[in-house]
Short mmCIF file of C-alpha atoms in Angstrom, two decimals:
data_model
loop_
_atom_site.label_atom_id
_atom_site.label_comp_id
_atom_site.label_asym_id
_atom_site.label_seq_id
_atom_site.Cartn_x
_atom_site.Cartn_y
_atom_site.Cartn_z
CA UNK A 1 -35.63 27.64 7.42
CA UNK A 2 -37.14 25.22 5.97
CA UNK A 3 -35.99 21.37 7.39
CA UNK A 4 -35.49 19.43 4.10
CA UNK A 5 -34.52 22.49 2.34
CA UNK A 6 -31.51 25.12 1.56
CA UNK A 7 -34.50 27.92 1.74
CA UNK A 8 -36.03 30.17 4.20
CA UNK A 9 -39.56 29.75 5.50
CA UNK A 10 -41.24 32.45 3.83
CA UNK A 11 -44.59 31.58 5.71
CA UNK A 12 -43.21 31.80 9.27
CA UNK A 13 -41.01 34.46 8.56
CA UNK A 14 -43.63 36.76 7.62
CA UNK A 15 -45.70 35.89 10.53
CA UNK A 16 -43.77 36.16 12.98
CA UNK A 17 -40.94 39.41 11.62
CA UNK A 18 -42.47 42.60 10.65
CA UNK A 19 -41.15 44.09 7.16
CA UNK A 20 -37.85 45.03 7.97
CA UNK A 21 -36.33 42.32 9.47
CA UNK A 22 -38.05 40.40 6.72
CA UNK A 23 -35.94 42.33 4.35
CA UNK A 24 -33.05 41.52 6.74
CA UNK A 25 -33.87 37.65 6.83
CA UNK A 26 -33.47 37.52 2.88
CA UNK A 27 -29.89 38.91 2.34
CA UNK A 28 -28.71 36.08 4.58
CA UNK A 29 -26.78 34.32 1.85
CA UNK A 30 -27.88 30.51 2.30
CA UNK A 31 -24.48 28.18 1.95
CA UNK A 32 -24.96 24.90 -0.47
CA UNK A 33 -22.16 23.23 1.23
CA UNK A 34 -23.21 19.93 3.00
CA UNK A 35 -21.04 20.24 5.84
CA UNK A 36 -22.25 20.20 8.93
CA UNK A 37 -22.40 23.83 11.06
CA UNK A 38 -19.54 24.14 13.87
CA UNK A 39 -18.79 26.70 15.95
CA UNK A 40 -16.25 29.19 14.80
CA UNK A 41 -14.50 32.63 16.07
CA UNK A 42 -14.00 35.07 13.50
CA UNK A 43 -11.78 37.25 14.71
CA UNK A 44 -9.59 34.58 15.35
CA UNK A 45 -7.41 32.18 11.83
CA UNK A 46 -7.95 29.38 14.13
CA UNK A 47 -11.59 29.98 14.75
CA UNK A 48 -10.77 29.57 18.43
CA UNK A 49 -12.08 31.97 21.05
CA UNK A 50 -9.88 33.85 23.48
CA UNK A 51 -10.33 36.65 25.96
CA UNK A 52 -6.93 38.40 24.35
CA UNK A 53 -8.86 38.29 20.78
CA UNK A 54 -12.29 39.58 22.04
CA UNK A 55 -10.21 41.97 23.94
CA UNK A 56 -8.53 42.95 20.60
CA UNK A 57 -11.69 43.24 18.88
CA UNK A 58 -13.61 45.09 21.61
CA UNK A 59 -10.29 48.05 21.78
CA UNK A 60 -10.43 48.05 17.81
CA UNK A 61 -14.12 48.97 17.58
CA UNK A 62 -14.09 51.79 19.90
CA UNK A 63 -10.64 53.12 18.23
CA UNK A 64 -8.42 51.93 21.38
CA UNK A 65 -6.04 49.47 19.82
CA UNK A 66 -2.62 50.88 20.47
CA UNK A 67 -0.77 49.51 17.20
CA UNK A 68 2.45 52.26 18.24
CA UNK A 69 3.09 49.11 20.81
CA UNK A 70 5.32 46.47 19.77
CA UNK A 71 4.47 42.77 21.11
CA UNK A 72 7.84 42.51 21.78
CA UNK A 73 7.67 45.57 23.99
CA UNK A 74 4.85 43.31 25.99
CA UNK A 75 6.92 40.24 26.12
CA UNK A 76 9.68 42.07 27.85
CA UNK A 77 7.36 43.52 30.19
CA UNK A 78 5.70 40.38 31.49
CA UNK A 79 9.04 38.94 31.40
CA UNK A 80 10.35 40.97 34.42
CA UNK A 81 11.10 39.40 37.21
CA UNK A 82 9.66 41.75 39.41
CA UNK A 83 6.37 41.44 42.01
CA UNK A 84 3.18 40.92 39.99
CA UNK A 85 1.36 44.47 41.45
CA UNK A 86 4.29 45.82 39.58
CA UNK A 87 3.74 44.00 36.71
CA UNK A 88 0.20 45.34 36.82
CA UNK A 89 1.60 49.17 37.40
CA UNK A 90 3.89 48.72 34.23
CA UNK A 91 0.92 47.15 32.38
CA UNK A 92 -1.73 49.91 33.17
CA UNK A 93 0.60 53.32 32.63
CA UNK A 94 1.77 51.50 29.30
CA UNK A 95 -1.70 51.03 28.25
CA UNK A 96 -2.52 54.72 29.20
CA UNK A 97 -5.49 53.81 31.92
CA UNK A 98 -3.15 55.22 35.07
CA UNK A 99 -5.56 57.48 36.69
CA UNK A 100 -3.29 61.06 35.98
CA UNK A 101 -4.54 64.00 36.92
CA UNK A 102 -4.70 65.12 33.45
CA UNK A 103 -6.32 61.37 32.57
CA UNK A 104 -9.06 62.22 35.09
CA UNK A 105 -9.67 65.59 34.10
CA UNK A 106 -10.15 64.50 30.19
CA UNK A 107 -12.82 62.27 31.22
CA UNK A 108 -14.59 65.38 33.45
CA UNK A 109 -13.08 64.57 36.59
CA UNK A 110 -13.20 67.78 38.72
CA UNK A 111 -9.16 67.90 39.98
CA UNK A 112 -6.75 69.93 39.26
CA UNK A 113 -4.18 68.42 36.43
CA UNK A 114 -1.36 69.74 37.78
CA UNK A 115 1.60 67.30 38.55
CA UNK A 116 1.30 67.05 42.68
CA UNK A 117 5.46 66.90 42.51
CA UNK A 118 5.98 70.27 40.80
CA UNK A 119 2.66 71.91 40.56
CA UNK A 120 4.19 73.06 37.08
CA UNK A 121 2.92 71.28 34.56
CA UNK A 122 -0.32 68.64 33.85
CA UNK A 123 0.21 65.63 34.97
CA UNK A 124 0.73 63.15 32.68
CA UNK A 125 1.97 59.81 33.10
CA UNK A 126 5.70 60.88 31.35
CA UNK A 127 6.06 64.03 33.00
CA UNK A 128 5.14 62.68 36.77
CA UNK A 129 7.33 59.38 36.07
CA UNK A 130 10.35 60.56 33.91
CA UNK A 131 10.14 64.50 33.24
CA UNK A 132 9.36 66.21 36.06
CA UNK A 133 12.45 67.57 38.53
CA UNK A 134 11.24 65.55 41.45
CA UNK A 135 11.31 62.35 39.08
CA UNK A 136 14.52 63.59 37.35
CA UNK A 137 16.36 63.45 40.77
CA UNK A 138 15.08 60.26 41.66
CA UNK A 139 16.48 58.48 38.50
CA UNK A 140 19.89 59.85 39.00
CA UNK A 141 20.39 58.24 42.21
CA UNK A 142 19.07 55.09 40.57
CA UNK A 143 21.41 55.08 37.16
CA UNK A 144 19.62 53.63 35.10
CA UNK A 145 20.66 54.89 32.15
CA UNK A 146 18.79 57.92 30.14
CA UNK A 147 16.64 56.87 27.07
CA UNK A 148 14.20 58.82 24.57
CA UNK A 149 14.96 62.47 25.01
CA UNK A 150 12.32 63.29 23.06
CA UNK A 151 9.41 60.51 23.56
CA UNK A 152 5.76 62.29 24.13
CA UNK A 153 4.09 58.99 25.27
CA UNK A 154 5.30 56.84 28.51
CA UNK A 155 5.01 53.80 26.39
CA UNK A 156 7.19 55.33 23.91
CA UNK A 157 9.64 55.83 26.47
CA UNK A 158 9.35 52.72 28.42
CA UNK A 159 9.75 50.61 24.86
CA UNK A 160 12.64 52.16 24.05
CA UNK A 161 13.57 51.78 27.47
CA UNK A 162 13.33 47.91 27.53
CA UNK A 163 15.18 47.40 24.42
CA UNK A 164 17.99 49.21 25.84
CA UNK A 165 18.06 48.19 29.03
CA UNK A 166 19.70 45.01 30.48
CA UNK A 167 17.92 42.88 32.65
CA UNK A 168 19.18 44.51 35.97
CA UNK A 169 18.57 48.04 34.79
CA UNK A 170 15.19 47.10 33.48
CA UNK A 171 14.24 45.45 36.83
CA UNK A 172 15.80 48.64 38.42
CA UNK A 173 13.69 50.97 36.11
CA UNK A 174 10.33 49.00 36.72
CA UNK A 175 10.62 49.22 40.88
CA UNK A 176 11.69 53.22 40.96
CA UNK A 177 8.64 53.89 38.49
CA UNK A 178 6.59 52.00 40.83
CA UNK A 179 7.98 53.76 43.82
CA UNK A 180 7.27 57.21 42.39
CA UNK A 181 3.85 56.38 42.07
CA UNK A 182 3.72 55.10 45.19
CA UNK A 183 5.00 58.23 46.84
CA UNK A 184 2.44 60.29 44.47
CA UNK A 185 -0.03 58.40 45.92
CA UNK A 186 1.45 59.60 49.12
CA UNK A 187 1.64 63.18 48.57
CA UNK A 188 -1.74 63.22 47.22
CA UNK A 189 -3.73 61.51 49.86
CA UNK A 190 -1.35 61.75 52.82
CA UNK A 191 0.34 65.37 51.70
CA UNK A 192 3.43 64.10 52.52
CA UNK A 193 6.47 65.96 51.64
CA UNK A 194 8.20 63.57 48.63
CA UNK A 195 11.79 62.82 49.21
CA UNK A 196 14.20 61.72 46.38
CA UNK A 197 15.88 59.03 48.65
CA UNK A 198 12.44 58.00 49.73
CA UNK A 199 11.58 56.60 46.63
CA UNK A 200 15.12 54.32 45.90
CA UNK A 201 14.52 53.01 49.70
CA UNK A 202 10.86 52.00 48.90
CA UNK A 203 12.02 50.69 45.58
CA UNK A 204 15.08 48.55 46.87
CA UNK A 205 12.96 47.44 49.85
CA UNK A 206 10.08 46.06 48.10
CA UNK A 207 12.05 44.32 45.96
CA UNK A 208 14.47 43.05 48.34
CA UNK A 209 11.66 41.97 50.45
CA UNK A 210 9.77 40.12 47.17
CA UNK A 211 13.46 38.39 46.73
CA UNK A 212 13.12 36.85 50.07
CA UNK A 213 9.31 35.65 49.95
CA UNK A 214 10.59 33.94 46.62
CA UNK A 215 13.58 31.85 48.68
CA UNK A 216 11.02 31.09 51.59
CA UNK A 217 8.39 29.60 48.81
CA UNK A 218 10.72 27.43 47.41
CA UNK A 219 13.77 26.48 49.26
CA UNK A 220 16.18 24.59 47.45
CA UNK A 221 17.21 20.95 48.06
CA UNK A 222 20.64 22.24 49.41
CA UNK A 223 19.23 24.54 52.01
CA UNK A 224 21.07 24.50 55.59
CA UNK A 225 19.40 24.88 58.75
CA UNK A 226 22.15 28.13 59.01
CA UNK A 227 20.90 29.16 55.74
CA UNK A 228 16.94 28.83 56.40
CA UNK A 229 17.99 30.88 59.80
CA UNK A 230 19.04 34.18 57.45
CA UNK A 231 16.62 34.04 55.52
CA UNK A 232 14.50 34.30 58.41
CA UNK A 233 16.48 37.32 60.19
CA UNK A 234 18.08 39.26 57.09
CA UNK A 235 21.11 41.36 58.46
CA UNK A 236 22.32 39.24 61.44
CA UNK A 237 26.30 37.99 61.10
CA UNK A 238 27.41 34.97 62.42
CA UNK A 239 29.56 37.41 64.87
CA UNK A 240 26.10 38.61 66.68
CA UNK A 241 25.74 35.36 69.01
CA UNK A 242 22.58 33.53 69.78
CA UNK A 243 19.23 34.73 67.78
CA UNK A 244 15.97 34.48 69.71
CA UNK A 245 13.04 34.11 67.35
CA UNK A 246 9.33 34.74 67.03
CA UNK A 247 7.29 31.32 67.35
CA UNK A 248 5.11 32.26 63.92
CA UNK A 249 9.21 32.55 62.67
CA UNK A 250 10.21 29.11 64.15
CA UNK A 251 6.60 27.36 62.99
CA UNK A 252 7.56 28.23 59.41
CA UNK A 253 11.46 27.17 59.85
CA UNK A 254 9.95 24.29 60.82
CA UNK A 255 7.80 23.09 58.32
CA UNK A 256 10.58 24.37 56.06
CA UNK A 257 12.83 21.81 57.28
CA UNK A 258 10.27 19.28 56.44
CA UNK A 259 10.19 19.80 53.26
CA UNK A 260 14.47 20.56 52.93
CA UNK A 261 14.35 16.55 54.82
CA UNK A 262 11.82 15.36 52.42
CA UNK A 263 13.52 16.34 49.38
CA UNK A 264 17.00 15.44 50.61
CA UNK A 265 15.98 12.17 51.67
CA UNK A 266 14.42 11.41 48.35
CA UNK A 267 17.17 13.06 45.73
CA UNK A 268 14.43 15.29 44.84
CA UNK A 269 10.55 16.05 45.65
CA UNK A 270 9.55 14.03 42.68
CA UNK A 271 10.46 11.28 44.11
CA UNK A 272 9.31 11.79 47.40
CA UNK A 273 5.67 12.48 45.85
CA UNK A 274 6.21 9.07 43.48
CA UNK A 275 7.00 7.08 46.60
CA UNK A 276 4.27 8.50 48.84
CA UNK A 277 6.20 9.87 51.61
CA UNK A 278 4.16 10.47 54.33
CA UNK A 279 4.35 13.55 56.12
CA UNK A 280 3.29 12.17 59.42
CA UNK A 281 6.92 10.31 59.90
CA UNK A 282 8.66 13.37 59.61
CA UNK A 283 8.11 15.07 62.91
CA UNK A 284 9.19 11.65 64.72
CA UNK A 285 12.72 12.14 62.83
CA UNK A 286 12.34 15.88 63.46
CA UNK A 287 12.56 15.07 67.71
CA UNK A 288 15.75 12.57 67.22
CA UNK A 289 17.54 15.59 65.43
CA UNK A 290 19.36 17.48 67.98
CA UNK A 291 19.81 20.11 65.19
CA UNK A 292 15.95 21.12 64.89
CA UNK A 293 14.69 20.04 68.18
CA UNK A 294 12.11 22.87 68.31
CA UNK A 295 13.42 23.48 72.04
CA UNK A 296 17.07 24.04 71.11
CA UNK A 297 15.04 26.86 68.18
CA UNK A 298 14.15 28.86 70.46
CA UNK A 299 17.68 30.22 71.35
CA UNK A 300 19.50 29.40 68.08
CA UNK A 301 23.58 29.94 67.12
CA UNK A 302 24.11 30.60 64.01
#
């Protein structure tokens, strides 16, 4: 263009474009306004950039967009309180990128679609989570309650499932499906033979387990030395006597204990951070406790 004027360069242009993007240059419509130029998004009212609106745009040029899902439906997925990698299962099977046997074989995959369960009929992500006998059984003996008979799409399903579901079925519902895939993955690569009860164990485990990591990452002000202790060694009664513990078990108790002292002695770890608590006068307070002298740890009574 030219610098002191709302007009191209005809000159340059034409040296330096051959004829057709010439013709290109001059259908750019040339704005009047004075204003100066700013960046802006268009895919975007706010003219703001964001992955989740380039993402938008990219699955709506190549025909991807799934419009059949509600937001909502997303909001009470990522609103599980469940362990992220099943947060990323859920994610993945709703957005129909689970790598099925019959996914893999419509993108010329050489395996057989048959469901690895059954060996009766392709597998889909609906028939090897929810419709198949092996899958049938296993949410029986979880109970969560039977929704969308007649759903042909595992995000159908699941939608319907969610805003049905309270928040302890849906949590329920979200660890089985990610146990059953879990045990496909099994059968498949380890040709193990699948077990019903198998998959509630794996499901109730990892979850209990992910409970527990939770309580150890952020103990609460209140926490007793007791209390730290069973979280520590899940299943032992105060009946069982003394409890003789791994020294990577007691290192953590300990620095656990710092931080239950810190906050206790401070109301609350706000404070303790405003009033610059250092960490270094702990341990001295730590040895004139005859409750967490690390010696007396190592044979503990609950």
């Amino acid at each position: 263009m030219q610098i002191d004027k709302l007009e191209w360069d005809h000159e340059v242009i034409s040296e330096v474009l051959n004829d057709r993007d010439q013709e290109l240059v001059w259908r750019i419509p040339l704005t009047t306004a004075g204003r100066e130029d700013v960046w802006y998004w268009v895919k975007d009212s706010k003219g703001m950039f964001s992955v989740k609106s380039a993402y938008r745009h990219q699955q709506q040029a190549h025909g991807h967009i799934n419009l059949n899902v509600s937001t909502d439906m997303w909001k009470r997925l990522w609103n599980l309180k469940v362990p992220p990698k099943v947060l990323n299962f859920l994610w993945r099977v709703s957005a129909n990128c689970l790598p099925t046997r019959f996914l893999l074989a419509l993108r010329h995959v050489q395996v057989d679609s048959l469901c690895p369960f059954c060996s009766a009929a392709p597998e889909t992500a609906l028939h090897v989570l929810v419709r198949c006998n092996f899958a049938k059984l296993c949410w029986q003996q979880a109970k969560v309650p039977i929704v969308a008979p007649s759903a042909m799409l595992f995000r159908s399903w699941f939608e319907e499932g969610l805003s049905k579901w309270n928040e302890v079925e849906s949590i329920e519902a979200a660890m089985t499906l990610w146990a059953l895939w879990k045990v496909r993955n099994d059968v498949v690569w380890n040709s193990i033979s699948p077990s019903s009860e198998e998959v509630i164990h794996v499901a109730k485990m990892n979850y209990s387990d992910w409970c527990k990591a939770q309580q150890f990452l952020v103990p609460s002000p209140g926490t007793t030395t007791t209390e730290l202790l069973r979280l520590a060694s899940p299943g032992i009664s105060d009946e069982q006597g003394p409890v003789v513990l791994p020294q990577n078990v007691l290192d953590l108790l300990l620095r656990l204990l710092v931080h239950v002292l810190l906050v206790e002695s401070h109301q609350c770890l706000g404070d303790a951070l405003t009033n610059g608590v250092d960490l270094r006068g702990v341990t001295s307070s730590l040895d004139t406790d005859p409750h967490v002298h690390a010696g007396e740890t190592l044979s503990t009574q609950q």
